[in-house]
Short mmCIF file of C-alpha atoms in Angstrom, two decimals:
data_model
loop_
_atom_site.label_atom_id
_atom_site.label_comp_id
_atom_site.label_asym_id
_atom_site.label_seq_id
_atom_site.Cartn_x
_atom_site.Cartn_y
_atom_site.Cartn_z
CA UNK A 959 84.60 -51.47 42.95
CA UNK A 960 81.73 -51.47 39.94
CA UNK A 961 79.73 -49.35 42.46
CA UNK A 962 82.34 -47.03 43.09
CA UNK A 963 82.94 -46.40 39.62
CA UNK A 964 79.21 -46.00 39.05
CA UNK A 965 79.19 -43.53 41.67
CA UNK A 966 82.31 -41.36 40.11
CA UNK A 967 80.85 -41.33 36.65
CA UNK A 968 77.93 -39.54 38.04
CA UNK A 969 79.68 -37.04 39.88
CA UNK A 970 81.65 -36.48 37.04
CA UNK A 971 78.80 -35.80 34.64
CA UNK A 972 76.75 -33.98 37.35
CA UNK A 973 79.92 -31.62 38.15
CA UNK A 974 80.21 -31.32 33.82
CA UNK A 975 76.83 -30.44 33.48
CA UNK A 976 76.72 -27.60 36.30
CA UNK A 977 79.69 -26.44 34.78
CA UNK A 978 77.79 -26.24 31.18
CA UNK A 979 75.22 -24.60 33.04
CA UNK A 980 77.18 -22.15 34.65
CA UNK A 981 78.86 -20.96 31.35
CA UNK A 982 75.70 -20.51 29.59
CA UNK A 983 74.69 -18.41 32.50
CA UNK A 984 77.25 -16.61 32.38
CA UNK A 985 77.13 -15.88 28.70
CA UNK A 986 73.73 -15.20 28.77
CA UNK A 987 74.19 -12.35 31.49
CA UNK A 988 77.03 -10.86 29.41
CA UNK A 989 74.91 -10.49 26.49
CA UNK A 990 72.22 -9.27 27.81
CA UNK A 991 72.89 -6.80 30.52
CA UNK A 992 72.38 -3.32 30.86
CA UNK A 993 70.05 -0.84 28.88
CA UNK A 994 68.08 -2.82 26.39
CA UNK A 995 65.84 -1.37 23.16
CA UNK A 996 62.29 -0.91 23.75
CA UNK A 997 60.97 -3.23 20.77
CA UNK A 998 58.07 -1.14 19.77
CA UNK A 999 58.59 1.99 17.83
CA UNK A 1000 61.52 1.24 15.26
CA UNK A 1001 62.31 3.50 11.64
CA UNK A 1002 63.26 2.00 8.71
CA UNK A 1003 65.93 3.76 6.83
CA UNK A 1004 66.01 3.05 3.19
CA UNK A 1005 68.67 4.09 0.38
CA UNK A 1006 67.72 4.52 -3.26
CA UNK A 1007 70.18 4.54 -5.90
CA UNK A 1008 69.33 6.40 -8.77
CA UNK A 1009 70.15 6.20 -12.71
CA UNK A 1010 72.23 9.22 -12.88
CA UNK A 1011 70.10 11.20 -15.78
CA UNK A 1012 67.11 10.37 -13.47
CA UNK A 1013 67.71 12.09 -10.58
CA UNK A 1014 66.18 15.36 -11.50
CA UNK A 1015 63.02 12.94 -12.75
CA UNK A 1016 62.81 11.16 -9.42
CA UNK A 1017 62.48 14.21 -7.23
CA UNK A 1018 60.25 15.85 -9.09
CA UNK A 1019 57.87 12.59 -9.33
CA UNK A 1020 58.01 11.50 -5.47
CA UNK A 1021 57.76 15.64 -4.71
CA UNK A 1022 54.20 15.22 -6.78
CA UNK A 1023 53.02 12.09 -5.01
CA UNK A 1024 54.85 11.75 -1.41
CA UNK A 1025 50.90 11.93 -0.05
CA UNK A 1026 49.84 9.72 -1.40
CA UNK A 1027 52.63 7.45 0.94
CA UNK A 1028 52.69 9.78 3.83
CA UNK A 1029 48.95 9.09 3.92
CA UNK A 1030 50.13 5.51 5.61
CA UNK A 1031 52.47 6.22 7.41
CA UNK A 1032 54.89 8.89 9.06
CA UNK A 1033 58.32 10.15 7.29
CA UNK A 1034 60.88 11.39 9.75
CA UNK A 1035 63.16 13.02 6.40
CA UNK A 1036 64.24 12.54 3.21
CA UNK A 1037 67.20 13.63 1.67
CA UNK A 1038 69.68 13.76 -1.65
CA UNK A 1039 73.71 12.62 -1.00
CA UNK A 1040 75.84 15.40 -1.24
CA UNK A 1041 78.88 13.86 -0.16
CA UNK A 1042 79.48 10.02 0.32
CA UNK A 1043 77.36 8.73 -2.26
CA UNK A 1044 76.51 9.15 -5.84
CA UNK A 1045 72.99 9.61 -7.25
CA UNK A 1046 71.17 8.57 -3.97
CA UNK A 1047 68.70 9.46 -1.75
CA UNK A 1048 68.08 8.12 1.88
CA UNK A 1049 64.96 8.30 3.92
CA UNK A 1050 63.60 7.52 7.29
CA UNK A 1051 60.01 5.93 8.01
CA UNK A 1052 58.76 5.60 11.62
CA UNK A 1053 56.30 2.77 12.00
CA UNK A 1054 54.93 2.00 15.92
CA UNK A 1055 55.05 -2.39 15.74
CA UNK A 1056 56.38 -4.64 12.95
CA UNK A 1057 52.49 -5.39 12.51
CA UNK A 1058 51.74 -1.74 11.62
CA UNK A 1059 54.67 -1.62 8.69
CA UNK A 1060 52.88 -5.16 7.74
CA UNK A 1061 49.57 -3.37 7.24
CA UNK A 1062 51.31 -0.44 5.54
CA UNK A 1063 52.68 -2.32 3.05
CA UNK A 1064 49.81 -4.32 2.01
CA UNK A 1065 47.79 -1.32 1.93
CA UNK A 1066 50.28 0.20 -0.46
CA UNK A 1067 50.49 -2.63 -2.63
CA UNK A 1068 46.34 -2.04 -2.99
CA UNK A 1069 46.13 1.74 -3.03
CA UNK A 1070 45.69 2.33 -7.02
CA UNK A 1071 46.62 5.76 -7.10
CA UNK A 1072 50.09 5.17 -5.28
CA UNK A 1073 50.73 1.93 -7.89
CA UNK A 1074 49.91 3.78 -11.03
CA UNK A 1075 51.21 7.44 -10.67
CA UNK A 1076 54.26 6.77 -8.42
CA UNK A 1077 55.26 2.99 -8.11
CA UNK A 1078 55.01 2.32 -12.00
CA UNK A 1079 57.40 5.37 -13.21
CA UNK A 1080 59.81 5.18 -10.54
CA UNK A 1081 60.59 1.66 -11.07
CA UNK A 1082 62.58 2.71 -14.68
CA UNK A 1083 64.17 4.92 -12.55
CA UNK A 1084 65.50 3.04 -9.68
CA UNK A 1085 69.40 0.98 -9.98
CA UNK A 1086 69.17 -0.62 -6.29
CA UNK A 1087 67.58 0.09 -2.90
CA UNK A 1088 68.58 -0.85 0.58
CA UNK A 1089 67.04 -0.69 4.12
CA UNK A 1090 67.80 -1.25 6.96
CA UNK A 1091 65.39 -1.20 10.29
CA UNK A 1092 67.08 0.42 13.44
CA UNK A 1093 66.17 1.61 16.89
CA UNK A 1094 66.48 4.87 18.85
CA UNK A 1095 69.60 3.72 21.65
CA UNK A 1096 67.45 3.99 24.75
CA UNK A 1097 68.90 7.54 25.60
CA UNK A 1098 68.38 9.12 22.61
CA UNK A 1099 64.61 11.24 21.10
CA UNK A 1100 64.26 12.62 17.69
CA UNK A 1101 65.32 15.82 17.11
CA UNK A 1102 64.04 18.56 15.13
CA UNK A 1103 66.17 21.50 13.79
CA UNK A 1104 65.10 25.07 14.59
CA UNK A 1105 65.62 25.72 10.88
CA UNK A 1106 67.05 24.99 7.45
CA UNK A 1107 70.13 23.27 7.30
CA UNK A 1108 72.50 20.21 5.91
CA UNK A 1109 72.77 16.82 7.64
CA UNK A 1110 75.52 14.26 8.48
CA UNK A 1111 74.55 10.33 9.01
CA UNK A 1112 77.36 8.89 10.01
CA UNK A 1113 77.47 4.91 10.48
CA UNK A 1114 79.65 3.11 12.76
CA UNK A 1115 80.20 -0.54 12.59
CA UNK A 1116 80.69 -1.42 16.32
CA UNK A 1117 81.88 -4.29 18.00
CA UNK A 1118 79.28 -7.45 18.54
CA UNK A 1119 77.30 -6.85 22.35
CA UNK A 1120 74.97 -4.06 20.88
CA UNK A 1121 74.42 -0.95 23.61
CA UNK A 1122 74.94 -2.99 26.53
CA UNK A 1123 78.58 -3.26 26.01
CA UNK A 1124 79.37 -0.32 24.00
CA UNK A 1125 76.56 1.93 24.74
CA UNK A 1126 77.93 4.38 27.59
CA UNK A 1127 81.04 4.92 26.43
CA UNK A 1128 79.75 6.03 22.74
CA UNK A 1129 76.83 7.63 24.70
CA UNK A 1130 79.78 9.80 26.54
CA UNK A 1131 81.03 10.55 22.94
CA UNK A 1132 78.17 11.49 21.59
CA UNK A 1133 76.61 13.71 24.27
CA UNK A 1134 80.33 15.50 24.88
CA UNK A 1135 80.30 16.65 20.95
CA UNK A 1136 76.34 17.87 20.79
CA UNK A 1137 76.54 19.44 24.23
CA UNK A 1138 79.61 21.35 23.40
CA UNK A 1139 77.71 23.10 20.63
CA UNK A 1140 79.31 21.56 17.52
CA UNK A 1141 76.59 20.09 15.99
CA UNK A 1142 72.80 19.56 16.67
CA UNK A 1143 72.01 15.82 17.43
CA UNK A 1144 68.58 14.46 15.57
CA UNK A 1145 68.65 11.06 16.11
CA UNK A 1146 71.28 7.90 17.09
CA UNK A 1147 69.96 4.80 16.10
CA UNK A 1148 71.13 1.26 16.36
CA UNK A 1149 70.66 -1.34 13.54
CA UNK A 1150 67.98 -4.70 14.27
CA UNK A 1151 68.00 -5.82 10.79
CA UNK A 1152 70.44 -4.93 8.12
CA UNK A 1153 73.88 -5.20 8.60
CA UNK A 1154 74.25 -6.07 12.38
CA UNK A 1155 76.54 -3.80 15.26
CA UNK A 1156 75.45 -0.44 13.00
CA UNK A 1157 75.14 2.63 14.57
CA UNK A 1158 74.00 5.39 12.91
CA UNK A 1159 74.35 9.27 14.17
CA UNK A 1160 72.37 12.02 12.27
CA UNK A 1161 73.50 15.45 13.16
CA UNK A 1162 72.22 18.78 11.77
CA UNK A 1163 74.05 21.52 10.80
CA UNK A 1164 73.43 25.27 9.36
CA UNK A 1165 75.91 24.68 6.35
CA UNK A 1166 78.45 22.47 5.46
CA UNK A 1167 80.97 25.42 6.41
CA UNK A 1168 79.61 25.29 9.82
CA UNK A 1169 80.18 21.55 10.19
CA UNK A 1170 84.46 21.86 9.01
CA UNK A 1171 84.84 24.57 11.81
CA UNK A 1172 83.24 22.27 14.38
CA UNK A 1173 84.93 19.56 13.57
CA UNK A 1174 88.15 21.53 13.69
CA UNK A 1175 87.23 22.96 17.29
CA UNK A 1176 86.24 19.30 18.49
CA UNK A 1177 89.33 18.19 17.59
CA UNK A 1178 90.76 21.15 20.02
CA UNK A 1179 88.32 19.96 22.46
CA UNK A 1180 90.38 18.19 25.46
CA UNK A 1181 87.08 16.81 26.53
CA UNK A 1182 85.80 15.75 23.01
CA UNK A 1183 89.05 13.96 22.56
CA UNK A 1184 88.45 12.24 26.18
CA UNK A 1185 85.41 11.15 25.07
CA UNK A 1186 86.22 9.73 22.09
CA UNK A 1187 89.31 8.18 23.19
CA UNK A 1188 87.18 5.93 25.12
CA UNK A 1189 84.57 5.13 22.41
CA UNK A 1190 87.26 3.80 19.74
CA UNK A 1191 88.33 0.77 21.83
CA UNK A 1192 84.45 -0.44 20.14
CA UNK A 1193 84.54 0.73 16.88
CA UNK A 1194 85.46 -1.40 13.61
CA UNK A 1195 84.98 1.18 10.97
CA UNK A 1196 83.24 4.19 10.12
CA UNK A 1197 82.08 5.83 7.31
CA UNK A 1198 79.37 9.50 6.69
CA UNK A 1199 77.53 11.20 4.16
CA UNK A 1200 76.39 15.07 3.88
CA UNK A 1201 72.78 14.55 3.62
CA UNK A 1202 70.54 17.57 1.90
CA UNK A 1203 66.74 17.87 2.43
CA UNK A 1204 64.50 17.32 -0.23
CA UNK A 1205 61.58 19.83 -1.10
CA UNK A 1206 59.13 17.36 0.60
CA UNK A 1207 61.68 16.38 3.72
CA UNK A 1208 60.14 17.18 7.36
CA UNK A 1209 63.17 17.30 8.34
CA UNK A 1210 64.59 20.59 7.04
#
């Protein structure tokens, strides 16, 4: 009888611990399939606040002595809040490996002139700063604007699963609104540190004029609405901000 019951607790705790197993299998596969980032390239997006009476200061001094930091490393854009934000300015920074940004930034904190004519007058300047470091969704490449024009980041706070879960349907979304003509798509990137589930759209547009009678088309748009309909089942929240380009931007 002491046998036998030797015998069932065993199969018990086998059977419980293939079960465990199972479920963590299972998990794990949820999480992790489909499309996944390619962890090399990333761009860190940063936000400086501004003292308000130092805004016209703070362009003027980083419009003198961006070389000095582009000589490191690449900007993608940099640009003053319109609309959205008060007294800010957001810019992107492509870096190819987490090593590379490492290097950057210890060359920075060494390179004289970037310390004493930029670093130690902006710092009076600054109220906060933020960044963030995000990748390019897998089906997404830069893009560049034929010409001149305003921008739109807009920042969705998704659902936890990152693009796996949520990635074709917003992908449909997306791709339905630029390839209907109602804005030019630059770049949809997907947060890695920062706040986590961010995804943030920047699109480009001629004026902001332009931008209100697109969005009032899309919202005409059967297959827009489609699109998006789908999408919103993932999304939390939402928020944008009307994004001009500095003198020293690439991104004009």
């Amino acid at each position: 009888m002491l046998n036998m019951r030797g015998v069932i607790r065993k199969a018990y705790g086998l059977s419980e611990k293939i079960c465990s197993m199972k479920s963590t299998k299972q998990f794990t596969s949820f999480i992790s399939n489909g499309p996944q980032q390619q962890h090399g390239t990333f761009y860190e997006i940063r936000t400086y606040c501004i003292k308000p009476e130092k805004m016209n200061a703070f362009s003027k001094l980083t419009n003198e002595n961006i070389h000095l930091r582009t000589a490191h490393s690449e900007l993608i854009g940099y640009w003053t809040v319109e609309f959205g934000g008060i007294n800010q300015f957001v810019h992107i920074w492509k870096y190819d490996s987490f090593a590379q940004r490492t290097a950057v930034r210890t060359a920075l904190a060494h390179d004289k002139d970037w310390q004493n004519k930029y670093i130690a007058h902006m710092m009076p300047m600054l109220q906060t700063q933020d960044n963030e470091v995000t990748y390019l969704v897998p089906w997404c490449k830069i893009g560049k604007p034929v010409k001149d024009g305003v921008y739109e980041l807009v920042t969705f706070q998704m659902k936890p699963g990152g693009p796996a879960v949520w990635g074709p349907a917003f992908q449909m979304a997306v791709s339905t609104h630029a390839n209907a003509g109602y804005a030019s798509l630059i770049g949809v990137f997907h947060s890695e540190f920062g706040q986590l589930n961010q995804v943030h759209v920047l699109w480009w547009y001629e004026n902001p004029d332009q931008r209100a009678a697109g969005r009032h088309k899309a919202h005409e748009d059967a297959r827009v609405v489609a699109a998006v309909r789908t999408s919103v089942s993932y999304l939390v929240s939402q928020k944008n901000k009307l994004l001009l380009p500095t003198p020293f931007s690439p991104l004009k």
